[in-house]
Short mmCIF file of C-alpha atoms in Angstrom, two decimals:
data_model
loop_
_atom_site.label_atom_id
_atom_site.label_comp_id
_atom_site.label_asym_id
_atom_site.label_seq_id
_atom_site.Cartn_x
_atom_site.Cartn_y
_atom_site.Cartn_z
CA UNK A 639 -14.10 3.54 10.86
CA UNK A 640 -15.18 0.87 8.06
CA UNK A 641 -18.04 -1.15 8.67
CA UNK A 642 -18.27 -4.50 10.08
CA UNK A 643 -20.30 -6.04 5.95
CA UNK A 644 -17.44 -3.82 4.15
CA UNK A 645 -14.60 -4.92 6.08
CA UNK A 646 -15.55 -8.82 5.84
CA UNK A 647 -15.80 -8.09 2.28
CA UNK A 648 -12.46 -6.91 2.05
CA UNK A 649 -10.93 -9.22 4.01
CA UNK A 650 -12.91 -11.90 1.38
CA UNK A 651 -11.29 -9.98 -1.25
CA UNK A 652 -7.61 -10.85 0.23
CA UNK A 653 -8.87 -14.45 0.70
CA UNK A 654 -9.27 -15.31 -2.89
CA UNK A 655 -6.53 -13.16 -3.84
CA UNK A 656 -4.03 -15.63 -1.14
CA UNK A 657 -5.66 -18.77 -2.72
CA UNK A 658 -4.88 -17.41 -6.39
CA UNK A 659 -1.34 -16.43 -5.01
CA UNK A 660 -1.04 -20.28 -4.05
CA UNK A 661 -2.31 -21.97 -7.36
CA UNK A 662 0.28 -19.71 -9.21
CA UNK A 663 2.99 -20.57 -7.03
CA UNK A 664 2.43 -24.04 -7.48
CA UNK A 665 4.50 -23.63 -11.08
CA UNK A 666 7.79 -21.46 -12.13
CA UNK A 667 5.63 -20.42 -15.26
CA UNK A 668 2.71 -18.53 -13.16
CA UNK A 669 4.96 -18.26 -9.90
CA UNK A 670 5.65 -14.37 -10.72
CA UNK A 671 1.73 -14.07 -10.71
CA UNK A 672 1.11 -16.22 -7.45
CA UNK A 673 3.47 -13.62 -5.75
CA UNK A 674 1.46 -10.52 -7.38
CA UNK A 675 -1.37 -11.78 -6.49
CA UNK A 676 -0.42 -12.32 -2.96
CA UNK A 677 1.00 -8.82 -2.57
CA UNK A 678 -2.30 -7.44 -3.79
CA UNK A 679 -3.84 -9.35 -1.42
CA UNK A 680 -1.76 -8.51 2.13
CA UNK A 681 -1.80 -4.96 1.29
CA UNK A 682 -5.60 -5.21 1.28
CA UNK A 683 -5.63 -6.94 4.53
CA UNK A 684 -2.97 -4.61 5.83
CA UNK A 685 -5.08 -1.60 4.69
CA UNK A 686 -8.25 -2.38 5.67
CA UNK A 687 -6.86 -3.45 9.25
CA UNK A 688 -5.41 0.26 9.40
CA UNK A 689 -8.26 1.37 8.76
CA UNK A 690 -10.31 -0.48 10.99
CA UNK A 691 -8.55 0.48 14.40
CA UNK A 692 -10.35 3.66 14.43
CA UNK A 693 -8.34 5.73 17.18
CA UNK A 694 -6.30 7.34 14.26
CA UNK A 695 -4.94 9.92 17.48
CA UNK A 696 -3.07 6.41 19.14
CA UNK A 697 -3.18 3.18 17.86
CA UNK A 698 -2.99 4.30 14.55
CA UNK A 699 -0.11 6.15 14.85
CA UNK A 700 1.61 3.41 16.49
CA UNK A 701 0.57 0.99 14.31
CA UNK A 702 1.57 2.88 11.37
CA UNK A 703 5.36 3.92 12.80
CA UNK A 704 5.77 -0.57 13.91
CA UNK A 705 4.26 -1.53 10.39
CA UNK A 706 6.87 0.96 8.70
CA UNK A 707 9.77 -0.14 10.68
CA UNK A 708 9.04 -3.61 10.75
CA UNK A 709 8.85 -4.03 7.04
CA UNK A 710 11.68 -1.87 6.51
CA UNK A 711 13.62 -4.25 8.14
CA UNK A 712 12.20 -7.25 6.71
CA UNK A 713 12.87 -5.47 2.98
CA UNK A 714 16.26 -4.57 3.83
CA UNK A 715 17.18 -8.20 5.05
CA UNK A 716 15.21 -10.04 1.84
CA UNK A 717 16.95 -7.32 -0.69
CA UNK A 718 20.53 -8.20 0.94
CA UNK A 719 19.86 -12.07 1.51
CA UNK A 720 21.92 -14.52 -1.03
CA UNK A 721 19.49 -17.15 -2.62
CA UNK A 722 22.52 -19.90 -0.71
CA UNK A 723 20.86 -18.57 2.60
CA UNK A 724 16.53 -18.90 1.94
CA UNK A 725 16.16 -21.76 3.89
CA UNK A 726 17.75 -20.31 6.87
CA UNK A 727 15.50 -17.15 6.48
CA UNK A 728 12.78 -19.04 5.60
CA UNK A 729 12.90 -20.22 9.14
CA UNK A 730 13.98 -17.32 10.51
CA UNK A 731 10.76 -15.77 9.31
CA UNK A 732 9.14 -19.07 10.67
CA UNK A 733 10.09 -18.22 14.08
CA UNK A 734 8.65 -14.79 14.07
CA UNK A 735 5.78 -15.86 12.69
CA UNK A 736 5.75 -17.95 16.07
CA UNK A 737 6.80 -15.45 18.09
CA UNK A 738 4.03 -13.15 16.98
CA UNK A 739 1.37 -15.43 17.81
CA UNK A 740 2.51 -16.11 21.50
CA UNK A 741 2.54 -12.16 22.19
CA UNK A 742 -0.61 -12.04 20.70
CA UNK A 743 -1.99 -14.62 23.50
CA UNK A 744 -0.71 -12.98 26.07
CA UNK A 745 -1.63 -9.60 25.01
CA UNK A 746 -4.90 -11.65 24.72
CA UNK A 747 -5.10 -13.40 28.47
CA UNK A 748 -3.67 -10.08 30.49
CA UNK A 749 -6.30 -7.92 28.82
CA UNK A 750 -9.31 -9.61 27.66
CA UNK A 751 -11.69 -6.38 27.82
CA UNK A 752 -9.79 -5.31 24.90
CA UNK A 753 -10.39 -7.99 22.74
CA UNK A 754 -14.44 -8.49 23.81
CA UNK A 755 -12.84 -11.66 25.06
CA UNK A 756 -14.69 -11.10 28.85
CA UNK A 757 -12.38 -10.26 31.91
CA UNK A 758 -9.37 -11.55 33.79
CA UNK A 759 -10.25 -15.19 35.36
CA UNK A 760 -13.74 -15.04 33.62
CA UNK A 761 -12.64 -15.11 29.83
CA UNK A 762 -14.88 -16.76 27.67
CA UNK A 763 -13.98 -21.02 26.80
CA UNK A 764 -13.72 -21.13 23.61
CA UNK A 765 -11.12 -18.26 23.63
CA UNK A 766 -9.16 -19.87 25.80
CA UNK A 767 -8.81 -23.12 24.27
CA UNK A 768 -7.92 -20.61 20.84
CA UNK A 769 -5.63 -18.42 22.90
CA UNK A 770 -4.31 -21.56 24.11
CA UNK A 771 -3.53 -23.19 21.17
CA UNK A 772 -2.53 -20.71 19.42
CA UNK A 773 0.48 -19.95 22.20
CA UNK A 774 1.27 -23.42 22.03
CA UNK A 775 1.88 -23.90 18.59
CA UNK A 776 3.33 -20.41 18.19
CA UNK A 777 5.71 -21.24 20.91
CA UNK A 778 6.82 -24.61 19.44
CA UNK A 779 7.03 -22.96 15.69
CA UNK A 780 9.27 -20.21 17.33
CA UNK A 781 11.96 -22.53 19.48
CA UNK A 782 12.06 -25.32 16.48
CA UNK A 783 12.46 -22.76 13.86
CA UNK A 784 15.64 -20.93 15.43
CA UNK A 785 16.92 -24.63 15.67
CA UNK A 786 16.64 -25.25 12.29
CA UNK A 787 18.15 -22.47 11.48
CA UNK A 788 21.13 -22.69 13.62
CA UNK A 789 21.56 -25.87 12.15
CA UNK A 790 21.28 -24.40 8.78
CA UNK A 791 23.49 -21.77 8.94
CA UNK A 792 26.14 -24.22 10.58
CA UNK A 793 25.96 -22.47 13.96
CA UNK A 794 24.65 -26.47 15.38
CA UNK A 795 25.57 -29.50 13.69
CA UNK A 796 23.37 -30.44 11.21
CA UNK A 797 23.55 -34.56 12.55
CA UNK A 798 21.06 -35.64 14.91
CA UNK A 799 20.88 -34.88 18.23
CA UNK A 800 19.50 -37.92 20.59
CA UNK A 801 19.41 -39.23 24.13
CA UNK A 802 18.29 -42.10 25.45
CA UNK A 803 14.33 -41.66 26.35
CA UNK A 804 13.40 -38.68 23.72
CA UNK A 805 10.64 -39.71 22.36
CA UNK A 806 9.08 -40.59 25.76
CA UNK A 807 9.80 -37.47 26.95
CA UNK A 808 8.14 -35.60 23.90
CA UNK A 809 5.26 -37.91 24.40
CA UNK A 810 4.98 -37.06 28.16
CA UNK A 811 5.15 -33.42 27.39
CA UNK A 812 2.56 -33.35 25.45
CA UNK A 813 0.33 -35.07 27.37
CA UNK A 814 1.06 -32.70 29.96
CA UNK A 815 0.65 -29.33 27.65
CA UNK A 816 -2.90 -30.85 26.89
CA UNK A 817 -3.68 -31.57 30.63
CA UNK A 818 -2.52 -28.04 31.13
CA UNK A 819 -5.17 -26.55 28.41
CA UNK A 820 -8.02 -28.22 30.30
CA UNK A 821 -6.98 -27.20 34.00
CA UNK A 822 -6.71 -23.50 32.39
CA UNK A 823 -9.80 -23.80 30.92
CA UNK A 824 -11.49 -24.86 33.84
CA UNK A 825 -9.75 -22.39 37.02
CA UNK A 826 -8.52 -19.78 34.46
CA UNK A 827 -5.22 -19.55 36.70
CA UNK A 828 -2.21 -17.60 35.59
CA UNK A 829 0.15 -20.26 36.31
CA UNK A 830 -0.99 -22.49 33.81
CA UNK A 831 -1.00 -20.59 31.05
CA UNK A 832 2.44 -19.84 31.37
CA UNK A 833 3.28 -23.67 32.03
CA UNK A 834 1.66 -23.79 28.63
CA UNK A 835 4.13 -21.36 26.95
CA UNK A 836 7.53 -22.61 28.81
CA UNK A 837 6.27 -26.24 28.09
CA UNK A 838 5.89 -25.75 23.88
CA UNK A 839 8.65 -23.82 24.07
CA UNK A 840 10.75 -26.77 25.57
CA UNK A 841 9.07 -29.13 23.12
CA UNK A 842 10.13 -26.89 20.02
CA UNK A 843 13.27 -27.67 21.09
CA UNK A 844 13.22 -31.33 21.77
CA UNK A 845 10.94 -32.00 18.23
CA UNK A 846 13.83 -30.44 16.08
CA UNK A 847 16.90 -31.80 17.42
CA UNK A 848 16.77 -35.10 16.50
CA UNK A 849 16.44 -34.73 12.87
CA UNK A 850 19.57 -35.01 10.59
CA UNK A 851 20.43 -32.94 7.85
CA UNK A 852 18.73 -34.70 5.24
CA UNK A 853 15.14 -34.05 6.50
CA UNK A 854 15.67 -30.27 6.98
CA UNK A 855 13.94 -29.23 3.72
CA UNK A 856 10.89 -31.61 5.40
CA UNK A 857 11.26 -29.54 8.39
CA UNK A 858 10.98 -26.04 6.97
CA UNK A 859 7.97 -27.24 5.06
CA UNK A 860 6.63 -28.17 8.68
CA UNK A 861 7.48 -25.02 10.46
CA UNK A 862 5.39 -23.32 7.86
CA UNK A 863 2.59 -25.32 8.56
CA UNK A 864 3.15 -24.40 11.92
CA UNK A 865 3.24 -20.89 11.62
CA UNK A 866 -0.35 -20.98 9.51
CA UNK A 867 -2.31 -22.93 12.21
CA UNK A 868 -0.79 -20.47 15.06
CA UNK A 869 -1.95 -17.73 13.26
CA UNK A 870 -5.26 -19.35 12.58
CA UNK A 871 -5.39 -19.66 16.33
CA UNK A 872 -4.89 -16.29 17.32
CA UNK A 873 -7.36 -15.62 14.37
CA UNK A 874 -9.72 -17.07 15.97
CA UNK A 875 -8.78 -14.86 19.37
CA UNK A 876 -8.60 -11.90 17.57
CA UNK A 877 -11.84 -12.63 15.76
CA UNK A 878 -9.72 -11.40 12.21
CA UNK A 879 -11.01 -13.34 9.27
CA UNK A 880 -7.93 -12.64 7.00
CA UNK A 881 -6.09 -14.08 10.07
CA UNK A 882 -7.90 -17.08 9.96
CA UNK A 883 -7.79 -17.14 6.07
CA UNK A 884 -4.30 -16.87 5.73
CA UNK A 885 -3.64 -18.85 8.46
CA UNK A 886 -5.39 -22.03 7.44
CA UNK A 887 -4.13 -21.48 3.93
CA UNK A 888 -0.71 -21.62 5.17
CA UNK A 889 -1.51 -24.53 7.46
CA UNK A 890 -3.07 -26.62 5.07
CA UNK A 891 -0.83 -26.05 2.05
CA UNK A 892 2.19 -26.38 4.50
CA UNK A 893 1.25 -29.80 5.92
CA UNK A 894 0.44 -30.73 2.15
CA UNK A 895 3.49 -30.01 0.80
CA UNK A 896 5.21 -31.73 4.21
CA UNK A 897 3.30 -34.76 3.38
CA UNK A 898 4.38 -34.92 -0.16
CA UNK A 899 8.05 -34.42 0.37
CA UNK A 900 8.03 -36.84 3.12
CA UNK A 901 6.12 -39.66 0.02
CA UNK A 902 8.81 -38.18 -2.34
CA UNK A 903 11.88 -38.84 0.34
CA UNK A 904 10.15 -42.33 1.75
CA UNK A 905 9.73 -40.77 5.03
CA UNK A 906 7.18 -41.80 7.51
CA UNK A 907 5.62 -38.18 7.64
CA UNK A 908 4.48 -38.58 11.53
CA UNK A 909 8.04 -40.07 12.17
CA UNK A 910 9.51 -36.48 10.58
CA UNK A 911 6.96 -34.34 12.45
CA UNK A 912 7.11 -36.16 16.10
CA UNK A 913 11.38 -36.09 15.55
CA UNK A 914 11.62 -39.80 14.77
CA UNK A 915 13.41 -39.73 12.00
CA UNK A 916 17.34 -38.56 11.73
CA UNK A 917 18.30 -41.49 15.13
CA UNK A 918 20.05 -43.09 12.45
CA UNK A 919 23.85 -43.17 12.63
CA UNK A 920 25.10 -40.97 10.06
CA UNK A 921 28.44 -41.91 9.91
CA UNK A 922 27.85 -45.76 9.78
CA UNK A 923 27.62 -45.29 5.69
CA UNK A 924 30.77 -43.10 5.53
CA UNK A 925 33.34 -45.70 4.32
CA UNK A 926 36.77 -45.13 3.70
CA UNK A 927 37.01 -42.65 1.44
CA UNK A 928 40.56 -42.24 1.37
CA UNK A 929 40.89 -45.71 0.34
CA UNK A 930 39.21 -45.72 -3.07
CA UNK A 931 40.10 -44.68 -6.00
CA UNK A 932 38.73 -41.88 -7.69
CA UNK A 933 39.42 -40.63 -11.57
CA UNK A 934 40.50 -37.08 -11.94
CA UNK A 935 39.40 -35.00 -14.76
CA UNK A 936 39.49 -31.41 -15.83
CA UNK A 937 37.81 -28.67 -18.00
CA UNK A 938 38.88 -30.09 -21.53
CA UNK A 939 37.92 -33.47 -21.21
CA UNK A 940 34.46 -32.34 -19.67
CA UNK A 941 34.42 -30.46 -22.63
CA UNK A 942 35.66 -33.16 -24.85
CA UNK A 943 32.78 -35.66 -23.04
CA UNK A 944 29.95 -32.94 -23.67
CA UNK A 945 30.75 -31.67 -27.21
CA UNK A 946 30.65 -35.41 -28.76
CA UNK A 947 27.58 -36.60 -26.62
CA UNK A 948 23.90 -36.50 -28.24
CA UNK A 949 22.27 -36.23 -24.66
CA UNK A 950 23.05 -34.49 -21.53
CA UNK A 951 21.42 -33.90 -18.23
CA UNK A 952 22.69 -31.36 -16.07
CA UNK A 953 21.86 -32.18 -12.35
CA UNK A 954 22.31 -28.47 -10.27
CA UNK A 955 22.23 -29.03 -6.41
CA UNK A 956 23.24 -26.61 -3.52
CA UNK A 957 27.34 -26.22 -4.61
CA UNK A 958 25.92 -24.77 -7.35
CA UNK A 959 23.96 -22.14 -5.44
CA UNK A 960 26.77 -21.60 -3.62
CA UNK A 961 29.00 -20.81 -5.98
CA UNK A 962 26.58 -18.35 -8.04
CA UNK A 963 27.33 -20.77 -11.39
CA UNK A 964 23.68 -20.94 -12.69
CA UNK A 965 24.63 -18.14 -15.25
CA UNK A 966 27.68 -19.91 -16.02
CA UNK A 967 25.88 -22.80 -16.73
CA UNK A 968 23.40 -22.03 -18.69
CA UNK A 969 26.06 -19.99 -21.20
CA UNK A 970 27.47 -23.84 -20.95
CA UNK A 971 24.90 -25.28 -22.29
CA UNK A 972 23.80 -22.52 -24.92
CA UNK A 973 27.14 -23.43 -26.33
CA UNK A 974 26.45 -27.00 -25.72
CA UNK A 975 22.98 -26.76 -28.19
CA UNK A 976 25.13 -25.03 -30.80
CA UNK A 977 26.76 -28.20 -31.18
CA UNK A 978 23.71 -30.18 -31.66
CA UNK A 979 23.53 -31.48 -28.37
CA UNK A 980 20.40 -32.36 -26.62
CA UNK A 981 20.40 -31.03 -22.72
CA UNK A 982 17.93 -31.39 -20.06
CA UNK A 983 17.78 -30.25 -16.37
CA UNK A 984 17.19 -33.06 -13.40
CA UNK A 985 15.72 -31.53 -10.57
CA UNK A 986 15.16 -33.60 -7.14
CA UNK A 987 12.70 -32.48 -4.84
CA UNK A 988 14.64 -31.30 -1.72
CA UNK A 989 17.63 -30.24 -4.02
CA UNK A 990 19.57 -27.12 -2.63
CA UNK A 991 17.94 -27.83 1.25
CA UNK A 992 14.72 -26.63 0.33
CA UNK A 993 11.64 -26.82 -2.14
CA UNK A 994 11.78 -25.18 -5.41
CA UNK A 995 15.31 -23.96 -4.40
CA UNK A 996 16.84 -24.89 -7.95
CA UNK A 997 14.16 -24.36 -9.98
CA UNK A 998 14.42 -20.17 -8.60
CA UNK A 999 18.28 -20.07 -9.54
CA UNK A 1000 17.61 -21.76 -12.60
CA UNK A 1001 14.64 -18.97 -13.82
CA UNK A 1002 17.10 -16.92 -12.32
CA UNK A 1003 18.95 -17.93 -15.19
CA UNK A 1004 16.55 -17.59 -17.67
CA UNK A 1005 16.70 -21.46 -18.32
CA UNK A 1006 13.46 -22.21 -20.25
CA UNK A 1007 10.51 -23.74 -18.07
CA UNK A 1008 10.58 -26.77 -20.86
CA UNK A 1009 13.84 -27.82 -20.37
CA UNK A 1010 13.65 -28.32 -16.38
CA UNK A 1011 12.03 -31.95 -15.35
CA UNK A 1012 11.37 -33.54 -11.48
CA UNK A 1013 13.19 -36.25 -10.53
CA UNK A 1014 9.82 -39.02 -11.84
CA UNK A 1015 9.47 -36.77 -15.20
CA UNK A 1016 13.45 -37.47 -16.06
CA UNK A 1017 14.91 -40.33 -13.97
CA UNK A 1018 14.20 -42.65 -16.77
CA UNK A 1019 16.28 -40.87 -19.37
CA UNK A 1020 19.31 -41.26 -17.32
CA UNK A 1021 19.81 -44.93 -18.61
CA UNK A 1022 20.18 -43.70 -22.10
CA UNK A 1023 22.04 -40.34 -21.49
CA UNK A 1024 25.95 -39.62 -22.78
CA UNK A 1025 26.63 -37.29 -20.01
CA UNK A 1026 25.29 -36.32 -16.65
CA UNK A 1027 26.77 -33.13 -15.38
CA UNK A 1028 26.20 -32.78 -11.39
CA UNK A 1029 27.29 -29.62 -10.05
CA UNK A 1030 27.24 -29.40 -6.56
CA UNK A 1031 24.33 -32.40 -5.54
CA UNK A 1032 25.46 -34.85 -3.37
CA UNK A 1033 22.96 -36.86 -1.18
CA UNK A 1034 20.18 -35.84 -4.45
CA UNK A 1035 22.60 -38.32 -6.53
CA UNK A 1036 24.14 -41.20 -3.85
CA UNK A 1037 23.45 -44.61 -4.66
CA UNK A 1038 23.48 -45.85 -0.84
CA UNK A 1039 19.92 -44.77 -0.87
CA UNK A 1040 19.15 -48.10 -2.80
CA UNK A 1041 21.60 -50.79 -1.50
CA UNK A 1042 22.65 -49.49 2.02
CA UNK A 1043 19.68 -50.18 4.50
CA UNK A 1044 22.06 -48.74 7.67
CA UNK A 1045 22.21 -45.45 5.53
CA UNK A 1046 20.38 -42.65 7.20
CA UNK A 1047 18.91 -41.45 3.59
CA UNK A 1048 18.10 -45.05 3.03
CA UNK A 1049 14.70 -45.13 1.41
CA UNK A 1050 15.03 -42.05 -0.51
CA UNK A 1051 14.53 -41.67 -4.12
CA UNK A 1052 17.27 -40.49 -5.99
CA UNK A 1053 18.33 -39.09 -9.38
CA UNK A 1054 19.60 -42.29 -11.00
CA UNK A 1055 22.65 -40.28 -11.94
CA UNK A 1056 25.26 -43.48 -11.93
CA UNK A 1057 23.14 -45.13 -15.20
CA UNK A 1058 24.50 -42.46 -17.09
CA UNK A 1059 27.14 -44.00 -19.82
CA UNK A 1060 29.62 -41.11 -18.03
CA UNK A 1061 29.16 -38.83 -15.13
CA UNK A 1062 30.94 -35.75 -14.44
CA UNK A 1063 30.91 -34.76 -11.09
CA UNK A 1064 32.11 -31.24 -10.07
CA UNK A 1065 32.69 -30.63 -6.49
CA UNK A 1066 35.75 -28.99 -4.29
CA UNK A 1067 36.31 -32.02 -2.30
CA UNK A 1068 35.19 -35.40 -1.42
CA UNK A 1069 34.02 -34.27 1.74
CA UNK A 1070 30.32 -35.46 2.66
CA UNK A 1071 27.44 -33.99 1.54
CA UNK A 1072 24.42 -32.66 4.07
CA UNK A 1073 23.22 -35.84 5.30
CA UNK A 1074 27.03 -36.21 6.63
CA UNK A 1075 27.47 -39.68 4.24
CA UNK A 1076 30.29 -40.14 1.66
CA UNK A 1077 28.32 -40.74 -1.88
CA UNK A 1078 29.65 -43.92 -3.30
CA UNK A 1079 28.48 -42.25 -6.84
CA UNK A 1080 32.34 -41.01 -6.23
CA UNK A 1081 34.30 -43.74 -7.22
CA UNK A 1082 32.31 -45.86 -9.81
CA UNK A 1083 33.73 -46.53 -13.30
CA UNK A 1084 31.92 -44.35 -15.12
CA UNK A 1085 32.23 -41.53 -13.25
CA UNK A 1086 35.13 -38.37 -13.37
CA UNK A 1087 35.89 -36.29 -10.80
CA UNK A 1088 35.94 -32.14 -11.20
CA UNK A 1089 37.43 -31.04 -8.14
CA UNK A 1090 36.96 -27.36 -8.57
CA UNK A 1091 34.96 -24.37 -7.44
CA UNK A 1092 31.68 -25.27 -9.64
CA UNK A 1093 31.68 -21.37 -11.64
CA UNK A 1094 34.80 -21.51 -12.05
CA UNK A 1095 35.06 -25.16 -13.71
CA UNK A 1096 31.78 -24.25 -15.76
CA UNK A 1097 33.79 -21.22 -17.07
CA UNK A 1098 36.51 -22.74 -18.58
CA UNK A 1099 34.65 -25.72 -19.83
CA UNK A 1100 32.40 -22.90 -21.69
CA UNK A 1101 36.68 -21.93 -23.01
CA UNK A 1102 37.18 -25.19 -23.74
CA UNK A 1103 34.19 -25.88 -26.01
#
């Protein structure tokens, strides 16, 4: 059994180490660190937790045999996951993370002698309201996070799903989940507690639906916030202060990077986080599609284009994650630099359906740190490039998000891809991108069409040159 001074130690230990782990993710260059450090750090907390049960003849042992089985499973499903399907893990993850937290309530309210919490209608206030809140937010990360990633993984449509009233109805069930954490508090009935649990449930549910395909990458970044302050919660319950640590840490740095993405995208962040956003119609910018002309190219004059330009920006968005081409690409534009031509990577913040989601296949890659830019570092340049090369962005690169104010991704910055003096756009099909919208980027003069598998057309352009 470790003592109370050496185990708050240790769990300090982790704390820093989880902070450090966060400043080096912030950037590619020190992200392999930031996920060292983290490591270090949850195996500490793990360890010490072990150790602290004390009943090695029972708890331990079942702790132990979950732990090992648990994170075999989690191991086996990130080793075998394809880098197309984070997001939907990510909230996949989210959800247990969710999940977790309401089991650890209840655990917490049936059997409050084991957690020094008092006993059964006499548990102590200010574990309640923790207990409480932690449920609640658990059971709204767990409900909204399998809806995102149903919608995701195509399972649900990715458009938004409304009905007249929604947002009155969120509004009254929250009010009522809140009314419900007093009258708990104060009479400490069963009932209400697990009015409390089927309520967030419901309004996991009814917070996710309603927000289009273009605000998903907001939405993971929220369910992760999510996640942190449930466990927080039940960190508080538990009286764990790595819980609590990691918790907030996750909380905090999720809403942060929520908030920023919703600045980058021109999204009212409390619009994205109470479902307001995504009632737009999405098919009211579609167009005609079918009716426009569009100029055809192919591998040789890409080639042609490339080879006798002095400056191109590649542009790499989720067809290009799909199709595995990142390795392709950058033997593209080692040949590319041979020829004396300048290239740079354009990288838009929710590129690929989630943060950071290019900038991993691109490292994947080995594509030097230098050459990669956001979309404010580079969006300049695109006025005075030769050639922008888009492989697989869509709604990243549509102009609509300037001129069209019925657009649903109306608002947004984007990659100012069409300033280019030629643009050459690989993609299968003209079929919409996430948001649903056509991209009017399409069928402007400048631009040529590569309507091919996007490894595939970066592989014989590479023959070409």
């Amino acid at each position: 059994m470790i003592s109370a001074n050496l185990l708050a130690i240790f769990y300090l230990i982790s704390g820093v180490l989880f902070i450090l782990a966060l400043r080096g993710l912030s950037s590619p260059e020190t992200s392999r660190r930031g996920n060292l450090f983290g490591i270090i750090g949850m195996t500490i907390a793990i360890g010490v937790t072990i150790i602290s049960v004390g009943n090695f003849s029972t708890g331990f042992v079942y702790l132990v045999v979950l732990l090992l089985i648990g994170g075999l499973i989690g191991a086996f499903i990130a080793f075998k996951i394809p880098m197309t399907a984070m997001p939907e893990l990510v909230a996949g993850f989210h959800s247990l993370v969710g999940l977790a937290a309401v089991f650890v309530a209840i655990s917490a309210f049936l059997n409050p002698e084991a957690f020094n919490l008092g006993f059964p209608g006499n548990i102590k206030i200010a574990s309640l309201i923790e207990m409480s809140l932690g449920a609640s937010i658990g059971a709204i990360t767990f409900t909204g996070s399998v809806i995102a990633f149903l919608k995701l993984r195509g399972i649900m449509s990715g458009s938004p799903i409304t009905f007249v009233g929604q947002h009155y109805l969120n509004l009254i069930l929250g009010i009522i989940l809140i009314s419900l954490i007093f009258y708990l508090c104060k009479t400490q009935v069963n009932t209400w507690f697990w009015a409390i649990i089927a309520i967030s449930f419901l309004l996991g549910i009814l917070l996710i639906i309603p927000i289009g395909g273009a605000d998903m990458p907001v939405v993971i970044s929220m369910l992760n916030s999510y996640s942190g302050w449930a466990a927080a919660g039940i960190g508080f319950t538990l009286e764990n202060t790595a819980l609590i640590i990691t918790g907030a840490l996750v909380g905090s740095s999720g809403a942060i990077l929520s908030y920023i993405m919703c600045k980058g995208m021109n999204r009212s962040f409390f619009n994205v986080i109470l479902g307001g956003w995504g009632a737009t119609d999405q098919s009211s910018s579609s167009g005609s599609k079918e009716q426009k002309p569009v100029k055809n190219g192919n591998a040789d004059d890409a080639a042609f284009l490339m080879k006798n330009a002095s400056s191109v920006i590649i542009v790499p968005g989720y067809g290009m994650a799909v199709a595995q081409a990142q390795h392709a690409l950058r033997e593209m534009v080692d040949a590319l630099k041979k020829n004396g031509v300048k290239v740079t990577y354009a990288i838009h913040p929710v590129a690929g359906r989630m943060p950071g989601h290019m900038n991993v296949l691109l490292a994947e890659a080995n594509v030097p740190y230098d050459e990669v830019f956001e979309l404010e570092e580079i969006n300049n340049d695109f006025a005075n490039c030769d050639v922008a090369y888009v492989i697989g962005a869509n709604d990243v690169t549509n102009p609509v998000a300037k001129s069209d104010p019925q657009s649903p991704i109306y608002g947004m910055p984007v990659l100012d891809v069409e300033k280019s003096k030629s643009v050459l756009f690989v993609k299968r099909s003209l079929s919409p991108g996430y948001a649903g919208i056509d991209n009017d980027l399409f069928y402007r003069d400048n631009t040529l069409m590569l309507f091919a598998d996007a490894k595939k057309m970066t592989e014989d352009i590479i023959k070409s040159l």
